[in-house]
Short mmCIF file of C-alpha atoms and ligand atoms in Angstrom, two decimals:
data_model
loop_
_atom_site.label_atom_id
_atom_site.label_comp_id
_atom_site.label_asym_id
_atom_site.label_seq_id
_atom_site.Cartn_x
_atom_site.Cartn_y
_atom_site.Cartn_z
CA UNK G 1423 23.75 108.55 -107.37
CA UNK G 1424 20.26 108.10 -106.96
CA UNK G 1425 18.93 111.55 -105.22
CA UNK G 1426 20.93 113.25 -108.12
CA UNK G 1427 18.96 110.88 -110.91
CA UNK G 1428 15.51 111.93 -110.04
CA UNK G 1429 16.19 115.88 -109.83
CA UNK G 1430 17.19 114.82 -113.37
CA UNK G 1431 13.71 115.95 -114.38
CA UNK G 1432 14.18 119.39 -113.87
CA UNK G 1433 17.71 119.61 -116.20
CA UNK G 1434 17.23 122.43 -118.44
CA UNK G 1435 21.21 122.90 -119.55
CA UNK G 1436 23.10 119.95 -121.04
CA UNK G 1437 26.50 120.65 -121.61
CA UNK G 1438 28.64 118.40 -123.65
CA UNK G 1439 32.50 117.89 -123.79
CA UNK G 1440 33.69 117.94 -127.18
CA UNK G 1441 36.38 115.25 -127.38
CA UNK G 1442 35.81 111.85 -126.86
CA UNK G 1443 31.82 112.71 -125.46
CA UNK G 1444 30.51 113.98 -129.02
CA UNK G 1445 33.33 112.21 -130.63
CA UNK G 1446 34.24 108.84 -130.54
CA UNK G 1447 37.70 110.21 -129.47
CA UNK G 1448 39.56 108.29 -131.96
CA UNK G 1449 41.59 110.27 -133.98
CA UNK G 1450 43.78 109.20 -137.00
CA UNK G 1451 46.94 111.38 -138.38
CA UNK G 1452 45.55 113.42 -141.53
CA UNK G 1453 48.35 115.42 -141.88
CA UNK G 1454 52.35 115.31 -140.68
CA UNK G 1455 54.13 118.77 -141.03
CA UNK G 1456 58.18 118.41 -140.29
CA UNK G 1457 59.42 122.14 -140.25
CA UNK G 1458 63.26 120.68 -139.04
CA UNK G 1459 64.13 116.85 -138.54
CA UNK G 1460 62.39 114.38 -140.92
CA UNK G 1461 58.70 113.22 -140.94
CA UNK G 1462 59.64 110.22 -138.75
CA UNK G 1463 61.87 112.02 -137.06
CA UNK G 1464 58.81 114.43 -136.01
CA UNK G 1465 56.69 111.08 -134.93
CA UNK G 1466 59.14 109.06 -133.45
CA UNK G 1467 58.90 112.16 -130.82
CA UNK G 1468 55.73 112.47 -130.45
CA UNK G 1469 54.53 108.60 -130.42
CA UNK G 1470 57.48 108.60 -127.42
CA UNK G 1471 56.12 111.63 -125.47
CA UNK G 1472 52.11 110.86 -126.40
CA UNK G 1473 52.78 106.96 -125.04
CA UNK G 1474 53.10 108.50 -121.98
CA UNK G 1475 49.32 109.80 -122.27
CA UNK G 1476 45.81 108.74 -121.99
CA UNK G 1477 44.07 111.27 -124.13
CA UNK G 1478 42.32 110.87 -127.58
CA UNK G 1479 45.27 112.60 -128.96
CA UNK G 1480 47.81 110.31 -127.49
CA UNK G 1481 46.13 106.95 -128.58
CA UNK G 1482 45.95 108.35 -132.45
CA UNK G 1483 49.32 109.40 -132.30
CA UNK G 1484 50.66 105.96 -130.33
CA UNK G 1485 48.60 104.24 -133.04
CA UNK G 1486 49.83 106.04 -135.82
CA UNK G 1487 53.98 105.20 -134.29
CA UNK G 1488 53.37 101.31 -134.01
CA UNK G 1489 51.43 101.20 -137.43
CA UNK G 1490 54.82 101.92 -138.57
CA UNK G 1491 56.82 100.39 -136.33
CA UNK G 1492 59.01 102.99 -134.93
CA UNK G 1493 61.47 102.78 -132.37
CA UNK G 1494 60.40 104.32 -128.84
CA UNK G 1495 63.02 106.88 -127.52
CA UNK G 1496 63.80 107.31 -123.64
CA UNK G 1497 61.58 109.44 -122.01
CA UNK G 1498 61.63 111.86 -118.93
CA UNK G 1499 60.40 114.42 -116.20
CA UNK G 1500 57.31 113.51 -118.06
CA UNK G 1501 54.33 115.99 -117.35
CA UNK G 1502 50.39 116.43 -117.94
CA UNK G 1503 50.06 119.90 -118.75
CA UNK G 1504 46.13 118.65 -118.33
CA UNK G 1505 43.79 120.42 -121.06
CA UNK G 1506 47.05 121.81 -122.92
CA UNK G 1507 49.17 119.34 -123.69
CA UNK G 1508 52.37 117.66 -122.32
CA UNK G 1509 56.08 118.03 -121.77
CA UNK G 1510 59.05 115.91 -121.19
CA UNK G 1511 62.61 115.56 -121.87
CA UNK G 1512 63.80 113.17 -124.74
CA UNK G 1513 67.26 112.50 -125.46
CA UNK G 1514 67.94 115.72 -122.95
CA UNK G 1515 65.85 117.94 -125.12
CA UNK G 1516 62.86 119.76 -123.35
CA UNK G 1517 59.91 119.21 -125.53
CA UNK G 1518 56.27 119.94 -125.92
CA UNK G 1519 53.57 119.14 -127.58
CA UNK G 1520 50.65 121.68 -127.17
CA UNK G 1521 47.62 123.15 -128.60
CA UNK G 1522 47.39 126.70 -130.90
CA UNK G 1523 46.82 128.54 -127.61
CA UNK G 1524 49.98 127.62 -126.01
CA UNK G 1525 51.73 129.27 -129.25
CA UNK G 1526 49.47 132.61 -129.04
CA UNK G 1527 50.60 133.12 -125.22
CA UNK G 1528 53.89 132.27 -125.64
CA UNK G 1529 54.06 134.06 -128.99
CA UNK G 1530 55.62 131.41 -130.96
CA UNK G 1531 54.89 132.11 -135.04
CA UNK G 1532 53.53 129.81 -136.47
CA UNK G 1533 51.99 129.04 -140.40
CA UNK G 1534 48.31 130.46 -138.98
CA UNK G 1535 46.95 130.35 -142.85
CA UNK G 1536 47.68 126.57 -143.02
CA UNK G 1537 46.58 125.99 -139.83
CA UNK G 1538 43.02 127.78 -140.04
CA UNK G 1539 42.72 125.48 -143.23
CA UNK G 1540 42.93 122.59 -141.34
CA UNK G 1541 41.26 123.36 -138.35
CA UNK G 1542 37.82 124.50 -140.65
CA UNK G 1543 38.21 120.80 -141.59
CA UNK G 1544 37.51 119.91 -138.10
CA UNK G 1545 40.54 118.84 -137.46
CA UNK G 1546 42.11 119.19 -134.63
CA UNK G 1547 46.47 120.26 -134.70
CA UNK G 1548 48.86 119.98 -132.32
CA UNK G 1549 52.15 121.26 -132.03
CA UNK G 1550 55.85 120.04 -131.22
CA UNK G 1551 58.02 122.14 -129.63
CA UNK G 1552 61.74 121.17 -129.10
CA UNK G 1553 63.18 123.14 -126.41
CA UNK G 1554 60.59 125.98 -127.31
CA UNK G 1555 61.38 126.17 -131.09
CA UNK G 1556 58.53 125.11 -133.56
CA UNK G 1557 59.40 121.93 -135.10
CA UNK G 1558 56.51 120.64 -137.00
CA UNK G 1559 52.97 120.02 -136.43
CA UNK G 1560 50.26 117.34 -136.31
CA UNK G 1561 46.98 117.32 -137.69
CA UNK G 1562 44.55 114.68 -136.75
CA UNK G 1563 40.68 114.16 -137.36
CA UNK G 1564 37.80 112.18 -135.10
CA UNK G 1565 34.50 111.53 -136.35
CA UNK G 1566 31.45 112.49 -134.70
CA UNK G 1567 29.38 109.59 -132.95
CA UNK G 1568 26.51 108.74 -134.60
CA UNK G 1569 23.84 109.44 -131.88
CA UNK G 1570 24.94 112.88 -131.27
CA UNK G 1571 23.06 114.67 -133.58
CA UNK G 1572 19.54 112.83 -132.73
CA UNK G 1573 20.63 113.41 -128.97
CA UNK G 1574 20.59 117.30 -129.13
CA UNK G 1575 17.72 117.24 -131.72
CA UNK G 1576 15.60 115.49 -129.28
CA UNK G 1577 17.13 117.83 -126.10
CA UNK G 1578 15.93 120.72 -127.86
CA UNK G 1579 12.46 119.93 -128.71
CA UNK G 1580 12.38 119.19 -124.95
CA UNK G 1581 13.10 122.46 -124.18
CA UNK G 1582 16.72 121.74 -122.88
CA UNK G 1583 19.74 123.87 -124.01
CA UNK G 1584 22.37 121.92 -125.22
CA UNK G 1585 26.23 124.30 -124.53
CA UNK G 1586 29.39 122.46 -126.43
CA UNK G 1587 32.44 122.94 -123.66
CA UNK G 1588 35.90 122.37 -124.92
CA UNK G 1589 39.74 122.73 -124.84
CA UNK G 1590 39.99 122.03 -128.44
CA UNK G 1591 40.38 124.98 -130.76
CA UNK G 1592 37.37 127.36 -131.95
CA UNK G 1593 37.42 126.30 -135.71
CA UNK G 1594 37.22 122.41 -134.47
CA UNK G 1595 34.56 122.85 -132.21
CA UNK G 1596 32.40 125.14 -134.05
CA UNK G 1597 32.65 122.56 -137.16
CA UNK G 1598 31.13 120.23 -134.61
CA UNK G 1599 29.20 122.65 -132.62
CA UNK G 1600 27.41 123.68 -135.99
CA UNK G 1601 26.56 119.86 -137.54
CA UNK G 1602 24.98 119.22 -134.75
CA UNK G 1603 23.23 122.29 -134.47
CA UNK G 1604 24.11 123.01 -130.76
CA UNK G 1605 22.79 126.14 -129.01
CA UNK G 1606 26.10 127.57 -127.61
CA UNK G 1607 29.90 126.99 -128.66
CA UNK G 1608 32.54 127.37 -125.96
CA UNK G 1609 35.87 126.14 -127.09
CA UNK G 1610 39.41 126.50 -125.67
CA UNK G 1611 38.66 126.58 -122.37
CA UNK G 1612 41.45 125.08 -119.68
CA UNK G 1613 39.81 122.63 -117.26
CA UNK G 1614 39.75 125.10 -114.07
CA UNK G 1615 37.54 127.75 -116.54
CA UNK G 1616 35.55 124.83 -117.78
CA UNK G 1617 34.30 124.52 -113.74
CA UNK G 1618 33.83 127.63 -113.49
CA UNK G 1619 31.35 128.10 -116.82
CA UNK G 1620 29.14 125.96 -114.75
CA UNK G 1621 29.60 127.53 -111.77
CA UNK G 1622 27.91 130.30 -113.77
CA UNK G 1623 25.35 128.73 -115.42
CA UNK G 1624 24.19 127.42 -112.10
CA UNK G 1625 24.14 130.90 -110.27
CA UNK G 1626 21.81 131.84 -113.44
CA UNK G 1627 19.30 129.83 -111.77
CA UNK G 1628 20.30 126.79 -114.67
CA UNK G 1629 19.86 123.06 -114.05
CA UNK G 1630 23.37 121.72 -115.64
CA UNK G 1631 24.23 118.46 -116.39
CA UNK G 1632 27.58 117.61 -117.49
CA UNK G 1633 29.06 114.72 -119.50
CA UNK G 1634 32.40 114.27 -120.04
CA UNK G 1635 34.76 111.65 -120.53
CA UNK G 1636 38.50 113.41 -119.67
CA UNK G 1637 40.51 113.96 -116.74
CA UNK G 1638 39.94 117.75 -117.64
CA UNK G 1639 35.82 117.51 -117.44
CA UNK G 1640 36.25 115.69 -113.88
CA UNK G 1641 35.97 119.19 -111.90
CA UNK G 1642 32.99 120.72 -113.50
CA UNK G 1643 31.66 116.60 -113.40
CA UNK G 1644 31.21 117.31 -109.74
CA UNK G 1645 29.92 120.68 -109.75
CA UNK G 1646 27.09 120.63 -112.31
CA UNK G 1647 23.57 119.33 -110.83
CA UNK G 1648 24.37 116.00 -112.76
CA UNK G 1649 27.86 114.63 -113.82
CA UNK G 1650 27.51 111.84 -116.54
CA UNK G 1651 30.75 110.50 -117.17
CA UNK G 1652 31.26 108.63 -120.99
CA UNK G 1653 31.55 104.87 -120.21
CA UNK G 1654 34.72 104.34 -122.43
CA UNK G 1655 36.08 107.81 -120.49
CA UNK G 1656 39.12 108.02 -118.14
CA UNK G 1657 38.93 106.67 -114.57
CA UNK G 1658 38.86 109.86 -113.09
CA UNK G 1659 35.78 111.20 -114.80
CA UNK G 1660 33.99 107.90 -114.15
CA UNK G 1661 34.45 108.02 -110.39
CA UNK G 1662 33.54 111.62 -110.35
CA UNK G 1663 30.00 111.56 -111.91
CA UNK G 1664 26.74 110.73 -110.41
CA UNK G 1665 25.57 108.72 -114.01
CA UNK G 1666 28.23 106.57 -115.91
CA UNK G 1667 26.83 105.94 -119.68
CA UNK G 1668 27.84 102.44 -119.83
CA UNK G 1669 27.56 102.01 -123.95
CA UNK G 1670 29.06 105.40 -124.48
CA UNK G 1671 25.88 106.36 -126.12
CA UNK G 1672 25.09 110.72 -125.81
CA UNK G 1673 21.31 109.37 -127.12
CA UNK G 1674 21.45 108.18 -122.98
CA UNK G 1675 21.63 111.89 -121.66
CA UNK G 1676 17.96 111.90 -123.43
CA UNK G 1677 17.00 108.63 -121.76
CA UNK G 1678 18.18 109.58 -118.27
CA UNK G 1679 15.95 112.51 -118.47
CA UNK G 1680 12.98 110.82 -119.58
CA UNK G 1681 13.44 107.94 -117.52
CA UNK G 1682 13.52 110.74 -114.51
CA UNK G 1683 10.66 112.03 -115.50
CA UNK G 1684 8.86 108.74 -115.78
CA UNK G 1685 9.93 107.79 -112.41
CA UNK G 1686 8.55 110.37 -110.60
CA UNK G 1687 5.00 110.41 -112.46
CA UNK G 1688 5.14 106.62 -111.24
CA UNK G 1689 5.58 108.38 -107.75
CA UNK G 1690 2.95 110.45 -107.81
CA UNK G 1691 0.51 108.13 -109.40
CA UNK G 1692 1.76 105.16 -106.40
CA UNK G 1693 1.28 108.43 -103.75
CA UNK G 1694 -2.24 108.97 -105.24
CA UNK G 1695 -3.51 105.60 -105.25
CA UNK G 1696 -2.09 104.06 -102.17
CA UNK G 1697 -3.80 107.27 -100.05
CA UNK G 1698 -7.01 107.13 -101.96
CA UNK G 1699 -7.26 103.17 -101.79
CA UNK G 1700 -6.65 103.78 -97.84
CA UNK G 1701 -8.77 106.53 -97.58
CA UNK G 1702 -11.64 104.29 -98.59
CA UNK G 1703 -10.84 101.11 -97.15
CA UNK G 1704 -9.89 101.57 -93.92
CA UNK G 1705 -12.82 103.51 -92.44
CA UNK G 1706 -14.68 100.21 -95.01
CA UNK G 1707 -12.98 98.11 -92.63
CA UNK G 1708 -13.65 99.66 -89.49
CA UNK G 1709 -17.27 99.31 -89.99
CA UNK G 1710 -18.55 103.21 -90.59
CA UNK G 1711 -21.51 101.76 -93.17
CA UNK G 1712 -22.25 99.04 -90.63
CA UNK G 1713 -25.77 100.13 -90.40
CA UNK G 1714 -25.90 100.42 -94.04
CA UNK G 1715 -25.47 96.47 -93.85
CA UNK G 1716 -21.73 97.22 -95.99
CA UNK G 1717 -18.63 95.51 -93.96
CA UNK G 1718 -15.59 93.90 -94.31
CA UNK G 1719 -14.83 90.73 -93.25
CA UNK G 1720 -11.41 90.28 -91.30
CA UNK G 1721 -10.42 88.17 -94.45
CA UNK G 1722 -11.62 90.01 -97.51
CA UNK G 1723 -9.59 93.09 -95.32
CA UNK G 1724 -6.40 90.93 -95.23
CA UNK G 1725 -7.03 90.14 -99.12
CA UNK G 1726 -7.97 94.00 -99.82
CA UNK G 1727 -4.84 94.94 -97.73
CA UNK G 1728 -2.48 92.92 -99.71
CA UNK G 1729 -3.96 93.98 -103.46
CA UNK G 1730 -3.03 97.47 -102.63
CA UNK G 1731 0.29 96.70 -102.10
CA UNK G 1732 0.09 94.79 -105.14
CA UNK G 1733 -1.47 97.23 -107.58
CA UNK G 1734 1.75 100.03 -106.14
CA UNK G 1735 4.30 97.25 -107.45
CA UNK G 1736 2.50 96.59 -111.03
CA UNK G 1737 2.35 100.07 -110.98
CA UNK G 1738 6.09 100.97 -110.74
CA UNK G 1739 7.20 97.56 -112.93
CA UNK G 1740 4.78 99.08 -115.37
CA UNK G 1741 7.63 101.87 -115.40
CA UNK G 1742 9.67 99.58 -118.37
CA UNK G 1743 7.15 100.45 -120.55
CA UNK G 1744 6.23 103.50 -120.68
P1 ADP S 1391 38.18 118.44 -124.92
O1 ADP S 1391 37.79 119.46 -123.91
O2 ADP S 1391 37.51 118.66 -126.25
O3 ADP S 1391 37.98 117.03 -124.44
P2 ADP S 1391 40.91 118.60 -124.06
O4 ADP S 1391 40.65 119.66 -123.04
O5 ADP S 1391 41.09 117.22 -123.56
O6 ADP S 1391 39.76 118.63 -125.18
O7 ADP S 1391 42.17 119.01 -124.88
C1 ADP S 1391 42.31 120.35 -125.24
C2 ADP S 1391 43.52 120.59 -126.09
O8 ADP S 1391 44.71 120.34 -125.32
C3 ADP S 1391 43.64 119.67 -127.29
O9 ADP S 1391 42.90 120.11 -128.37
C4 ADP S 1391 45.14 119.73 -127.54
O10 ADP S 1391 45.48 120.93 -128.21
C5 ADP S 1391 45.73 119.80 -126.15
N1 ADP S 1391 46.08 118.46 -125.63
C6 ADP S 1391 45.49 117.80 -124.61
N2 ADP S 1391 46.07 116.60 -124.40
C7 ADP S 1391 47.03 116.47 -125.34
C8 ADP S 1391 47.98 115.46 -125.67
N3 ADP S 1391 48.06 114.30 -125.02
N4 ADP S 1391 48.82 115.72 -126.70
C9 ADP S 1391 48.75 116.87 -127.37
N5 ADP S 1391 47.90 117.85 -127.12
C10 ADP S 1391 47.04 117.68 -126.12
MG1 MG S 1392 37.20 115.05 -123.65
#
C-alpha cells in the first residue's frame, strides 16, 4: 500500500508480535508432562487436536506426533479458540488444549512451581484438558530469529520505540522481551485487546506500525498506521497488512523506514530542482536577456527541456544507493 509506505517516515512506535514475528515460530517439545494416561497417550491427543491447527504451536506438536509415528485419532466439533487455544471432541471426550490463563479463569490447579520454571526458560506450556480435568502438559521452546536483536538496536538509536505484544505468557515474553532489550513488554493479551493497545497508542498521538504474522495480529494489522505482515505468516495476516516482509526478516521493519525516508528526500530534492531548473529556463527561453545578446535557440530549448527530465529520473534511480 503505497500512501501507507511513505508516511512510514514518521513511525515512531514499532510493535512486534512475539510468536512467529521475533521467533522463527518453530517450536520443538522440551518437555512432556502426563498427569493421567501415558506420555503417548498425552500426544497422540494433542498431535490429533493440534493437526487441526495452523499455529506455531500446532506445527511443533504435529511434528513432534509423526517423528514418532503415532496413530491420528478421529476428530470433531473442532474449534479455534483464536489467541487461547483450541477445543474439540476426540473419541466423544470434550478436550482442550489452552494456555496458563485459561486455567487461572477457570480456576483449574495446576503445578504453578514447575510451570514458572519452565516458562523463565522461555518456554512456552500448554495445557490439555480432557473434559475440563488437567491431564498433562506440554512444554515447547522457539528460538529467537537472528535479526531481531540488531532490528530493535538499530530502531532505538533511531528514536523509535519498539512495544513486544503477545498472547504468550509473561515469563516467555519477558525472557524475549529482555534479550532483546525491548522498551515495553505486553504479554497475554487476547487478539480483540491486542487491537485495542493500538487503538491507544494511536489516540496518544503515536505513529504505530504493526508486524505480525498470526490470525490473532490481523485486527490490530489493520488498525495501526502500518501493518507489516511476516512473509512465512498466515494468510490472513498477509492480506491484511499494507507491507508483507517477503524473507521474513524483522531487520526489514528498519529498512522500510529508511527506505521511506529516502524516498521522500528524493522528493523533495526532484521538487527543488525541477522548479528551480524551470524557474531559470523558461523565462531563458522566452527571450527576457534578449538585449543582453543571451537566448535560446528553439533546439538547445528542446535539448534543455529534455535534460531536466533526465536529471529528475537519475535523481530518483540514484535512490538504490543511498
Ligand atoms: P503470539 O501473540 O505470541 O503470536 P498467540 O496469541 O498466537 O501468541 O498465542 C497465545 C497463546 O494461546 C499461546 O501461548 C498458547 O497458550 C495459546 N494457543 C494459541 N494457539 C494454540 C494452539 N494451536 N495450541 C495450543 N495453544 C495455543
Ligand atoms: Mg504470532
Amino acid at each position: 500500500n503505497r500512501s501507507t509506505f511513505e508516511d512510514a517516515r514518521k513511525l515512531n512506535s514499532v510493535v512486534f508480535d512475539k510468536t512467529g514475528t521475533l521467533t522463527e515460530g518453530e517450536f520443538g517439545i522440551t518437555d512432556l508432562v502426563a498427569l493421567e494416561r501415558s506420555e503417548e497417550e498425552l500426544l497422540t491427543i494433542a498431535y490429533s487436536v493440534e493437526s487441526n491447527s495452523e499455529h506455531p504451536i500446532a506445527k511443533g506438536i504435529v511434528n513432534e506426533g509423526k517423528k514418532r509415528s503415532l496413530d491420528l485419532r478421529d476428530v470433531s466439533d473442532y474449534q479455534n479458540l483464536t489467541g487461547k487455544g483450541l477445543q474439540a471432541t476426540v473419541d466423544g471426550n470434550e478436550v482442550m488444549i489452552v494456555g496458563p490463563g485459561h486455567l487461572k479463569s477457570e480456576k483449574i490447579p495446576f503445578d504453578e512451581y514447575h510451570y514458572e520454571k519452565l516458562a523463565q526458560q522461555g518456554k512456552t506450556v500448554v495445557f490439555l484438558l480432557e473434559n475440563k480435568r488437567l491431564i498433562g502438559y506440554i512444554a515447547l521452546s522457539d528460538i529467537i530469529r537472528d535479526t531481531a536483536k540488531e532490528a530493535i538496536d538499530t530502531l532505538k538509536s533511531m528514536g523509535i520505540e519498539s512495544i513486544m505484544l503477545t498472547g504468550d505468557n509473561q515469563r516467555a515474553a519477558s525472557y524475549v522481551g529482555k534479550k532483546l532489550n525491548m522498551d515495553t513488554i505486553i504479554a497475554e493479551v487476547l487478539p480483540q485487546e491486542k487491537s485495542e493497545i493500538i487503538d491507544e497508542l494511536i489516540k496518544k498521538g503515536r505513529k504505530v506500525a504493526m508486524t505480525g504474522d498470526g490470525v490473532n495480529d490481523a485486527p490490530s494489522l489493520a488498525k495501526a498506521n502500518l501493518g507489516i505482515a511476516i512473509g512465512a505468516g498466515t494468510d490472513v495476516a498477509i492480506e491484511t497488512a499494507d507491507v508483507i516482509l517477503v524473507k521474513s526478516d524483522p531487520l526489514d521493519v528498519v529498512h522500510i523506514i529508511k527506505l521511506s525516508k529516502a524516498t521522500f528526500r528524493k522528493m523533495i530534492q526532484n521538487l527543488i530542482w525541477a522548479t528551480g531548473y524551470n524557474a531559470i529556463a523558461l523565462p531563458l527561453a522566452a527571450g527576457i536577456f534578449y538585449h543582453q545578446g543571451i537566448i535560446i535557440s528553439p533546439a538547445l530549448g528542446a535539448v534543455l527541456m529534455s535534460l531536466s527530465t533526465i536529471i529528475v529520473a537519475i535523481n530518483a534511480r540514484l535512490l538504490k544507493i543511498d
